[in-house]
């Protein structure tokens, strides 16, 4: 249900940012990572460069690498199954597979992955086609839906004080950087606030 | 150019996923790396909120998007469903623009 709503907003946000319906659908089919997709269309919509847009999407995609490490010990995927399993490596499938009782992780992974994939792509198509028909996105306030969507994604992650501090620091860095660097770059700079976590033991 | 951006991001994000399935586990299974990877989306998402709501042409601006974000934020605090949050934010910004 949440996936459907999120996919609808992504499709609408992508078209609002200036992507075609086909480009929105290709992102959902091939990239298939909500936060990365939203980040990419956010940068494109703000007039940012291609490099900044791709870099933002990649930075938000790095956690999938770590999810894949965890999943690879739970879900056997060899040969042709491996690229398929890789494509379905996202928050939802990792959550379901790690929470599943022993022996059911594989079933939980594939069932969640395939259903989220189908729903996400249908919802993207609907959102994109809908937004393309609605007319002036600014008059409809669709540009204000995007930051609200990011806030709704962020809020459940603020469980601890260090996480809240990281959010605050990221917001501050981005706000300070906006006047001085091209669109898209403030978000990348905000990612630097995690560097202390890499250095500190 | 837009297609190039779309396809490069798709390829890169897929390779990031595939890498986790394919490289030896001990390369990536390090506590500090794990901690940074869990942390990373948080400042990025917070930055995206700020940029999408307040960034104008190389300046911070306060416009109808801020009003939409305020209403959306209040709904997030009230644990409203995702769709309600984004629709209310859009509706608020649209209303502010229609009245202005």
Coordinates of N, CA, C and O in Angstrom, one line a residue, chain A residues 7-152:
Chain A
X7 N 5.2 5.1 -5.2 CA 5.4 5.0 -6.7 C 4.6 6.1 -7.4 O 5.1 6.7 -8.4
X8 N 3.3 6.3 -7.0 CA 2.5 7.3 -7.7 C 3.2 8.7 -7.6 O 3.3 9.4 -8.5
X9 N 3.7 9.0 -6.3 CA 4.3 10.3 -6.2 C 5.6 10.4 -7.0 O 5.9 11.4 -7.5
X10 N 6.3 9.2 -7.1 CA 7.5 9.3 -7.9 C 7.2 9.6 -9.3 O 7.9 10.4 -10.0
X11 N 6.3 8.9 -9.9 CA 5.9 9.1 -11.3 C 5.5 10.6 -11.5 O 6.0 11.2 -12.5
X12 N 4.7 11.1 -10.6 CA 4.3 12.5 -10.7 C 5.5 13.4 -10.6 O 5.6 14.4 -11.4
X13 N 6.4 13.2 -9.6 CA 7.5 14.0 -9.4 C 8.5 14.0 -10.6 O 9.0 15.0 -11.0
X14 N 8.6 12.8 -11.2 CA 9.5 12.7 -12.4 C 9.1 13.6 -13.5 O 9.8 14.3 -14.1
X15 N 7.8 13.5 -13.8 CA 7.2 14.3 -14.9 C 7.2 15.8 -14.6 O 7.6 16.6 -15.5
X16 N 7.0 16.1 -13.3 CA 7.1 17.5 -12.9 C 8.5 18.0 -13.1 O 8.7 19.2 -13.5
X17 N 9.5 17.2 -12.9 CA 10.9 17.6 -13.0 C 11.3 17.7 -14.5 O 12.4 18.2 -14.7
X18 N 10.5 17.3 -15.4 CA 10.8 17.4 -16.8 C 11.2 16.1 -17.5 O 11.6 16.1 -18.7
X19 N 11.1 15.0 -16.8 CA 11.3 13.7 -17.5 C 10.1 13.3 -18.3 O 9.0 13.7 -18.0
X20 N 10.3 12.5 -19.3 CA 9.2 12.0 -20.0 C 8.6 10.8 -19.2 O 9.2 10.3 -18.3
X21 N 7.4 10.4 -19.6 CA 6.8 9.3 -18.9 C 7.6 8.0 -19.1 O 7.8 7.2 -18.2
X22 N 8.2 7.9 -20.3 CA 9.1 6.7 -20.6 C 10.3 6.7 -19.7 O 10.7 5.7 -19.1
X23 N 10.9 7.9 -19.5 CA 12.1 8.0 -18.6 C 11.7 7.7 -17.2 O 12.5 7.0 -16.5
X24 N 10.6 8.1 -16.7 CA 10.1 7.8 -15.4 C 10.0 6.3 -15.2 O 10.4 5.7 -14.2
X25 N 9.4 5.6 -16.2 CA 9.2 4.2 -16.2 C 10.5 3.4 -16.2 O 10.7 2.4 -15.6
X26 N 11.4 3.9 -17.1 CA 12.7 3.2 -17.2 C 13.4 3.3 -15.8 O 14.1 2.3 -15.4
X27 N 13.4 4.4 -15.2 CA 14.0 4.5 -13.8 C 13.4 3.5 -12.9 O 14.1 2.8 -12.1
X28 N 12.1 3.4 -12.9 CA 11.5 2.4 -11.9 C 11.8 1.0 -12.3 O 12.0 0.1 -11.5
X29 N 11.9 0.7 -13.6 CA 12.2 -0.7 -14.1 C 13.6 -1.0 -13.8 O 13.9 -2.1 -13.4
X30 N 14.6 -0.1 -14.1 CA 16.0 -0.5 -14.1 C 16.7 0.0 -12.9 O 17.6 -0.7 -12.4
X31 N 16.3 1.1 -12.3 CA 17.0 1.6 -11.1 C 16.4 1.0 -9.9 O 17.1 0.4 -9.0
X32 N 15.1 1.0 -9.8 CA 14.3 0.4 -8.8 C 14.9 0.6 -7.3 O 15.2 -0.4 -6.6
X33 N 15.1 1.8 -7.0 CA 15.4 2.2 -5.6 C 14.8 3.6 -5.4 O 15.3 4.6 -6.0
X34 N 13.8 3.6 -4.6 CA 13.0 4.8 -4.4 C 13.7 6.1 -4.1 O 13.6 7.1 -4.9
X35 N 14.6 6.0 -3.1 CA 15.3 7.3 -2.7 C 16.2 7.8 -3.8 O 16.3 9.0 -4.0
X36 N 16.9 6.8 -4.4 CA 17.8 7.2 -5.5 C 17.1 7.9 -6.7 O 17.5 8.9 -7.2
X37 N 15.9 7.3 -7.0 CA 15.1 7.8 -8.1 C 14.6 9.2 -7.8 O 14.7 10.1 -8.6
X38 N 14.1 9.4 -6.5 CA 13.6 10.7 -6.1 C 14.8 11.7 -6.2 O 14.6 12.9 -6.6
X39 N 16.0 11.3 -5.7 CA 17.1 12.2 -5.6 C 17.5 12.7 -7.1 O 17.7 13.8 -7.3
X40 N 17.5 11.7 -8.0 CA 17.8 12.0 -9.4 C 16.8 13.0 -10.0 O 17.2 14.1 -10.5
X41 N 15.5 12.8 -9.8 CA 14.6 13.7 -10.4 C 14.6 15.0 -9.7 O 14.3 16.1 -10.3
X42 N 14.9 15.0 -8.4 CA 15.0 16.3 -7.6 C 16.1 17.2 -8.2 O 15.9 18.4 -8.4
X43 N 17.3 16.6 -8.5 CA 18.4 17.4 -9.0 C 18.1 17.8 -10.4 O 18.3 19.0 -10.8
X44 N 17.5 17.0 -11.2 CA 17.1 17.3 -12.6 C 16.1 18.5 -12.6 O 16.2 19.5 -13.3
X45 N 15.1 18.4 -11.7 CA 14.1 19.4 -11.6 C 14.6 20.7 -11.2 O 14.1 21.8 -11.6
X46 N 15.7 20.7 -10.3 CA 16.3 21.9 -9.8 C 17.3 22.5 -10.9 O 17.9 23.5 -10.6
X47 N 17.4 21.9 -12.0 CA 18.3 22.4 -13.0 C 19.8 22.0 -12.8 O 20.7 22.6 -13.3
X48 N 20.0 20.9 -12.0 CA 21.3 20.5 -11.8 C 21.9 19.7 -12.9 O 21.2 19.3 -13.8
X49 N 23.2 19.5 -12.9 CA 23.9 18.8 -14.0 C 23.8 17.3 -13.9 O 23.3 16.8 -12.9
X50 N 24.1 16.6 -15.0 CA 24.0 15.2 -15.1 C 24.9 14.5 -14.0 O 24.4 13.6 -13.3
X51 N 26.1 15.0 -13.8 CA 27.0 14.4 -12.9 C 26.4 14.4 -11.4 O 26.4 13.4 -10.7
X52 N 25.9 15.6 -11.1 CA 25.4 15.8 -9.7 C 24.2 14.9 -9.5 O 24.0 14.3 -8.5
X53 N 23.3 14.8 -10.6 CA 22.1 13.9 -10.5 C 22.5 12.4 -10.3 O 21.9 11.7 -9.5
X54 N 23.5 12.0 -11.1 CA 23.9 10.6 -11.0 C 24.6 10.3 -9.7 O 24.3 9.3 -9.0
X55 N 25.4 11.3 -9.3 CA 26.2 11.1 -8.0 C 25.2 11.0 -6.8 O 25.4 10.2 -5.9
X56 N 24.2 11.8 -6.8 CA 23.2 11.8 -5.7 C 22.5 10.4 -5.7 O 22.3 9.8 -4.6
X57 N 22.1 9.9 -6.9 CA 21.4 8.6 -6.9 C 22.3 7.5 -6.4 O 21.9 6.6 -5.7
X58 N 23.6 7.6 -6.8 CA 24.6 6.6 -6.4 C 24.8 6.6 -4.9 O 24.8 5.5 -4.3
X59 N 25.0 7.8 -4.3 CA 25.2 7.9 -2.9 C 24.0 7.3 -2.1 O 24.3 6.5 -1.1
X60 N 22.8 7.5 -2.6 CA 21.7 6.9 -1.9 C 21.5 5.4 -2.2 O 20.8 4.7 -1.5
X61 N 22.2 5.0 -3.2 CA 22.2 3.6 -3.6 C 23.2 2.7 -2.9 O 23.1 1.5 -2.9
X62 N 24.2 3.4 -2.2 CA 25.3 2.6 -1.6 C 24.8 1.7 -0.5 O 25.3 0.6 -0.3
X63 N 23.7 2.0 0.2 CA 23.2 1.1 1.3 C 22.7 -0.2 0.7 O 22.8 -1.2 1.4
X64 N 22.3 -0.2 -0.6 CA 21.9 -1.5 -1.2 C 23.1 -2.5 -1.2 O 22.9 -3.7 -1.2
X65 N 24.3 -1.9 -1.4 CA 25.5 -2.8 -1.4 C 25.6 -3.6 -0.1 O 25.8 -4.8 -0.1
X66 N 25.4 -2.8 1.0 CA 25.5 -3.4 2.3 C 24.3 -4.4 2.5 O 24.5 -5.5 3.1
X67 N 23.1 -4.0 2.0 CA 22.0 -5.0 2.1 C 22.3 -6.3 1.4 O 22.0 -7.4 1.9
X68 N 23.0 -6.1 0.2 CA 23.3 -7.3 -0.6 C 24.2 -8.2 0.1 O 24.1 -9.5 0.1
X69 N 25.2 -7.6 0.9 CA 26.1 -8.5 1.6 C 25.4 -9.3 2.7 O 25.6 -10.5 2.8
X70 N 24.4 -8.6 3.4 CA 23.6 -9.4 4.4 C 22.7 -10.4 3.7 O 22.7 -11.6 4.2
X71 N 22.1 -10.1 2.6 CA 21.2 -11.0 1.9 C 21.9 -12.2 1.3 O 21.4 -13.3 1.3
X72 N 23.2 -12.0 0.9 CA 23.9 -13.1 0.2 C 24.1 -14.3 1.1 O 24.3 -15.4 0.7
X73 N 24.1 -14.0 2.4 CA 24.3 -15.1 3.4 C 22.9 -15.8 3.7 O 22.9 -16.8 4.3
X74 N 21.8 -15.1 3.3 CA 20.5 -15.7 3.7 C 19.8 -16.3 2.5 O 19.0 -17.3 2.6
X75 N 20.0 -15.7 1.3 CA 19.3 -16.1 0.1 C 20.3 -16.7 -0.9 O 21.1 -15.9 -1.4
X76 N 20.2 -18.0 -1.2 CA 21.1 -18.5 -2.3 C 20.7 -18.0 -3.6 O 19.6 -18.0 -4.0
X77 N 21.7 -17.4 -4.4 CA 21.4 -16.9 -5.7 C 22.6 -17.0 -6.6 O 23.5 -16.2 -6.5
X78 N 22.6 -18.1 -7.4 CA 23.8 -18.3 -8.2 C 23.3 -18.1 -9.7 O 22.1 -18.1 -10.0
X79 N 24.3 -18.1 -10.6 CA 24.0 -18.0 -12.0 C 23.1 -16.8 -12.4 O 23.3 -15.7 -11.9
X80 N 22.1 -17.2 -13.2 CA 21.2 -16.1 -13.6 C 20.4 -15.5 -12.5 O 19.8 -14.4 -12.7
X81 N 20.2 -16.2 -11.4 CA 19.4 -15.6 -10.3 C 20.1 -14.5 -9.7 O 19.4 -13.7 -9.0
X82 N 21.4 -14.4 -9.8 CA 22.1 -13.4 -9.0 C 21.8 -12.0 -9.5 O 21.5 -11.1 -8.7
X83 N 21.9 -11.7 -10.8 CA 21.5 -10.3 -11.3 C 20.0 -10.0 -10.9 O 19.7 -8.9 -10.6
X84 N 19.2 -11.0 -11.0 CA 17.8 -10.8 -10.6 C 17.7 -10.4 -9.1 O 17.0 -9.5 -8.7
X85 N 18.4 -11.2 -8.3 CA 18.4 -10.9 -6.8 C 19.0 -9.6 -6.6 O 18.5 -8.8 -5.7
X86 N 20.0 -9.2 -7.3 CA 20.7 -7.9 -7.1 C 19.7 -6.8 -7.4 O 19.5 -5.8 -6.7
X87 N 18.9 -6.9 -8.5 CA 18.0 -5.9 -8.9 C 16.9 -5.7 -7.8 O 16.4 -4.6 -7.6
X88 N 16.5 -6.8 -7.1 CA 15.5 -6.7 -6.1 C 16.0 -6.4 -4.7 O 15.3 -6.4 -3.7
X89 N 17.3 -6.0 -4.6 CA 17.9 -5.7 -3.3 C 17.6 -4.2 -2.9 O 18.2 -3.3 -3.4
X90 N 16.6 -4.1 -2.1 CA 16.1 -2.8 -1.6 C 15.7 -2.9 -0.1 O 15.8 -4.0 0.5
X91 N 15.3 -1.8 0.5 CA 14.9 -1.7 1.9 C 13.9 -2.9 2.2 O 14.1 -3.6 3.1
X92 N 12.8 -2.9 1.4 CA 11.7 -3.8 1.7 C 12.1 -5.3 1.7 O 11.8 -6.0 2.6
X93 N 12.8 -5.7 0.7 CA 13.2 -7.1 0.6 C 14.2 -7.5 1.6 O 14.1 -8.6 2.2
X94 N 15.1 -6.6 1.9 CA 16.1 -6.9 3.0 C 15.4 -7.0 4.3 O 15.7 -7.9 5.1
X95 N 14.5 -6.1 4.6 CA 13.7 -6.1 5.8 C 13.0 -7.4 6.0 O 13.0 -8.1 7.0
X96 N 12.3 -7.8 4.9 CA 11.4 -9.0 5.0 C 12.3 -10.3 5.1 O 12.0 -11.2 5.9
X97 N 13.4 -10.3 4.4 CA 14.2 -11.5 4.4 C 14.9 -11.7 5.7 O 15.0 -12.8 6.2
X98 N 15.4 -10.6 6.3 CA 16.1 -10.7 7.6 C 15.1 -11.0 8.7 O 15.5 -11.6 9.7
X99 N 13.8 -10.5 8.6 CA 12.9 -10.7 9.7 C 12.2 -12.1 9.6 O 11.5 -12.5 10.5
X100 N 12.3 -12.7 8.4 CA 11.6 -14.0 8.2 C 12.2 -15.1 9.1 O 13.4 -15.1 9.4
X101 N 11.4 -16.1 9.5 CA 11.9 -17.2 10.3 C 12.9 -18.0 9.5 O 12.8 -18.0 8.3
X102 N 13.8 -18.7 10.1 CA 14.9 -19.4 9.4 C 14.2 -20.4 8.4 O 13.2 -21.0 8.7
X103 N 14.7 -20.5 7.2 CA 14.2 -21.3 6.2 C 13.2 -20.7 5.3 O 12.9 -21.1 4.2
X104 N 12.7 -19.5 5.7 CA 11.7 -18.8 4.9 C 12.3 -17.5 4.3 O 11.6 -16.8 3.6
X105 N 13.6 -17.3 4.6 CA 14.2 -16.0 4.1 C 14.1 -15.9 2.6 O 13.8 -14.9 2.0
X106 N 14.4 -17.1 1.9 CA 14.4 -17.1 0.4 C 13.1 -16.8 -0.1 O 12.9 -15.9 -1.0
X107 N 12.0 -17.4 0.4 CA 10.7 -17.2 -0.1 C 10.3 -15.7 0.2 O 9.7 -15.1 -0.6
X108 N 10.6 -15.3 1.4 CA 10.2 -13.9 1.8 C 10.9 -12.9 0.8 O 10.2 -11.9 0.4
X109 N 12.1 -13.2 0.5 CA 12.9 -12.2 -0.4 C 12.2 -12.1 -1.8 O 11.9 -11.1 -2.2
X110 N 12.0 -13.3 -2.4 CA 11.5 -13.3 -3.8 C 10.1 -12.8 -3.8 O 9.7 -12.0 -4.7
X111 N 9.2 -13.2 -2.9 CA 7.8 -12.8 -2.9 C 7.7 -11.3 -2.7 O 7.0 -10.6 -3.4
X112 N 8.5 -10.8 -1.7 CA 8.4 -9.3 -1.5 C 9.0 -8.6 -2.7 O 8.4 -7.6 -3.1
X113 N 10.1 -9.1 -3.2 CA 10.8 -8.4 -4.3 C 9.9 -8.3 -5.5 O 9.7 -7.2 -6.1
X114 N 9.3 -9.4 -5.9 CA 8.5 -9.4 -7.1 C 7.2 -8.6 -6.9 O 6.8 -7.8 -7.8
X115 N 6.5 -8.7 -5.8 CA 5.3 -7.9 -5.6 C 5.6 -6.4 -5.5 O 4.9 -5.6 -6.1
X116 N 6.7 -6.0 -4.8 CA 7.0 -4.6 -4.8 C 7.4 -4.1 -6.2 O 7.0 -3.0 -6.6
X117 N 8.1 -5.0 -6.9 CA 8.6 -4.6 -8.3 C 7.4 -4.2 -9.2 O 7.3 -3.2 -9.8
X118 N 6.4 -5.2 -9.2 CA 5.2 -5.0 -10.0 C 4.4 -3.7 -9.6 O 4.1 -2.9 -10.4
X119 N 4.2 -3.6 -8.3 CA 3.4 -2.5 -7.7 C 4.1 -1.2 -8.0 O 3.5 -0.2 -8.4
X120 N 5.4 -1.1 -7.7 CA 6.2 0.1 -7.9 C 6.1 0.6 -9.3 O 5.9 1.8 -9.6
X121 N 6.2 -0.3 -10.3 CA 6.2 0.1 -11.7 C 4.9 0.5 -12.2 O 4.7 1.4 -13.0
X122 N 3.8 -0.3 -11.8 CA 2.5 0.2 -12.1 C 2.2 1.5 -11.6 O 1.6 2.4 -12.3
X123 N 2.5 1.8 -10.3 CA 2.2 3.0 -9.7 C 3.0 4.2 -10.3 O 2.5 5.3 -10.5
X124 N 4.3 3.9 -10.7 CA 5.0 4.9 -11.4 C 4.4 5.4 -12.7 O 4.2 6.5 -13.0
X125 N 3.9 4.3 -13.5 CA 3.3 4.6 -14.8 C 2.0 5.5 -14.5 O 1.8 6.5 -15.2
X126 N 1.2 5.1 -13.6 CA 0.0 5.8 -13.3 C 0.3 7.3 -12.9 O -0.3 8.2 -13.3
X127 N 1.3 7.4 -12.0 CA 1.6 8.7 -11.5 C 2.2 9.6 -12.6 O 1.8 10.8 -12.7
X128 N 3.0 9.0 -13.5 CA 3.6 9.8 -14.6 C 2.5 10.2 -15.6 O 2.4 11.4 -16.0
X129 N 1.7 9.3 -16.0 CA 0.6 9.6 -16.9 C -0.4 10.6 -16.3 O -0.8 11.6 -17.0
X130 N -0.7 10.4 -15.1 CA -1.6 11.3 -14.4 C -1.0 12.7 -14.4 O -1.7 13.7 -14.8
X131 N 0.2 12.9 -14.0 CA 0.8 14.2 -13.8 C 1.0 14.8 -15.2 O 0.8 16.1 -15.4
X132 N 1.3 14.0 -16.2 CA 1.4 14.6 -17.6 C 0.1 15.1 -18.1 O 0.1 16.0 -18.9
X133 N -1.0 14.6 -17.6 CA -2.3 15.1 -18.1 C -2.9 16.2 -17.3 O -3.8 16.9 -17.7
X134 N -2.3 16.4 -16.1 CA -2.9 17.4 -15.1 C -2.7 18.8 -15.5 O -3.4 19.7 -15.1
X135 N -1.6 19.1 -16.2 CA -1.3 20.5 -16.6 C -0.2 21.1 -15.7 O 0.6 20.3 -15.2
X136 N -0.3 22.4 -15.5 CA 0.8 23.1 -14.8 C 1.1 22.5 -13.4 O 0.4 22.7 -12.5
X137 N 2.3 21.9 -13.3 CA 2.7 21.3 -12.0 C 2.8 22.3 -10.9 O 2.4 22.0 -9.7
X138 N 3.3 23.5 -11.2 CA 3.4 24.5 -10.1 C 2.1 24.9 -9.6 O 1.9 25.1 -8.4
X139 N 1.1 25.1 -10.5 CA -0.2 25.5 -10.0 C -0.9 24.5 -9.2 O -1.7 24.8 -8.3
X140 N -0.5 23.2 -9.4 CA -1.0 22.1 -8.5 C -0.2 21.9 -7.3 O -0.5 21.1 -6.5
X141 N 0.9 22.6 -7.1 CA 1.7 22.5 -6.0 C 2.6 21.2 -5.9 O 3.1 20.8 -4.9
X142 N 2.7 20.6 -7.1 CA 3.4 19.3 -7.2 C 4.9 19.4 -6.7 O 5.5 18.5 -6.2
X143 N 5.5 20.6 -6.9 CA 6.9 20.8 -6.5 C 7.0 20.8 -5.0 O 8.1 20.5 -4.5
X144 N 5.9 21.1 -4.3 CA 6.0 21.1 -2.8 C 5.8 19.7 -2.3 O 6.1 19.4 -1.2
X145 N 5.3 18.8 -3.2 CA 5.0 17.4 -2.8 C 6.4 16.7 -2.6 O 6.5 15.8 -1.8
X146 N 7.4 17.1 -3.4 CA 8.7 16.4 -3.4 C 9.4 16.5 -2.0 O 9.8 15.5 -1.4
X147 N 9.6 17.8 -1.5 CA 10.3 17.9 -0.2 C 9.4 17.2 0.9 O 10.0 16.6 1.8
X148 N 8.1 17.2 0.8 CA 7.3 16.5 1.8 C 7.5 15.0 1.7 O 7.6 14.3 2.8
X149 N 7.7 14.5 0.5 CA 8.0 13.1 0.4 C 9.3 12.7 1.0 O 9.4 11.7 1.7
X150 N 10.3 13.5 0.8 CA 11.6 13.3 1.4 C 11.5 13.3 2.9 O 12.1 12.5 3.6
X151 N 10.7 14.3 3.4 CA 10.6 14.4 4.9 C 9.9 13.1 5.5 O 10.3 12.6 6.5
X152 N 8.9 12.6 4.7 CA 8.2 11.4 5.2 C 9.1 10.2 5.1 O 8.9 9.3 6.0

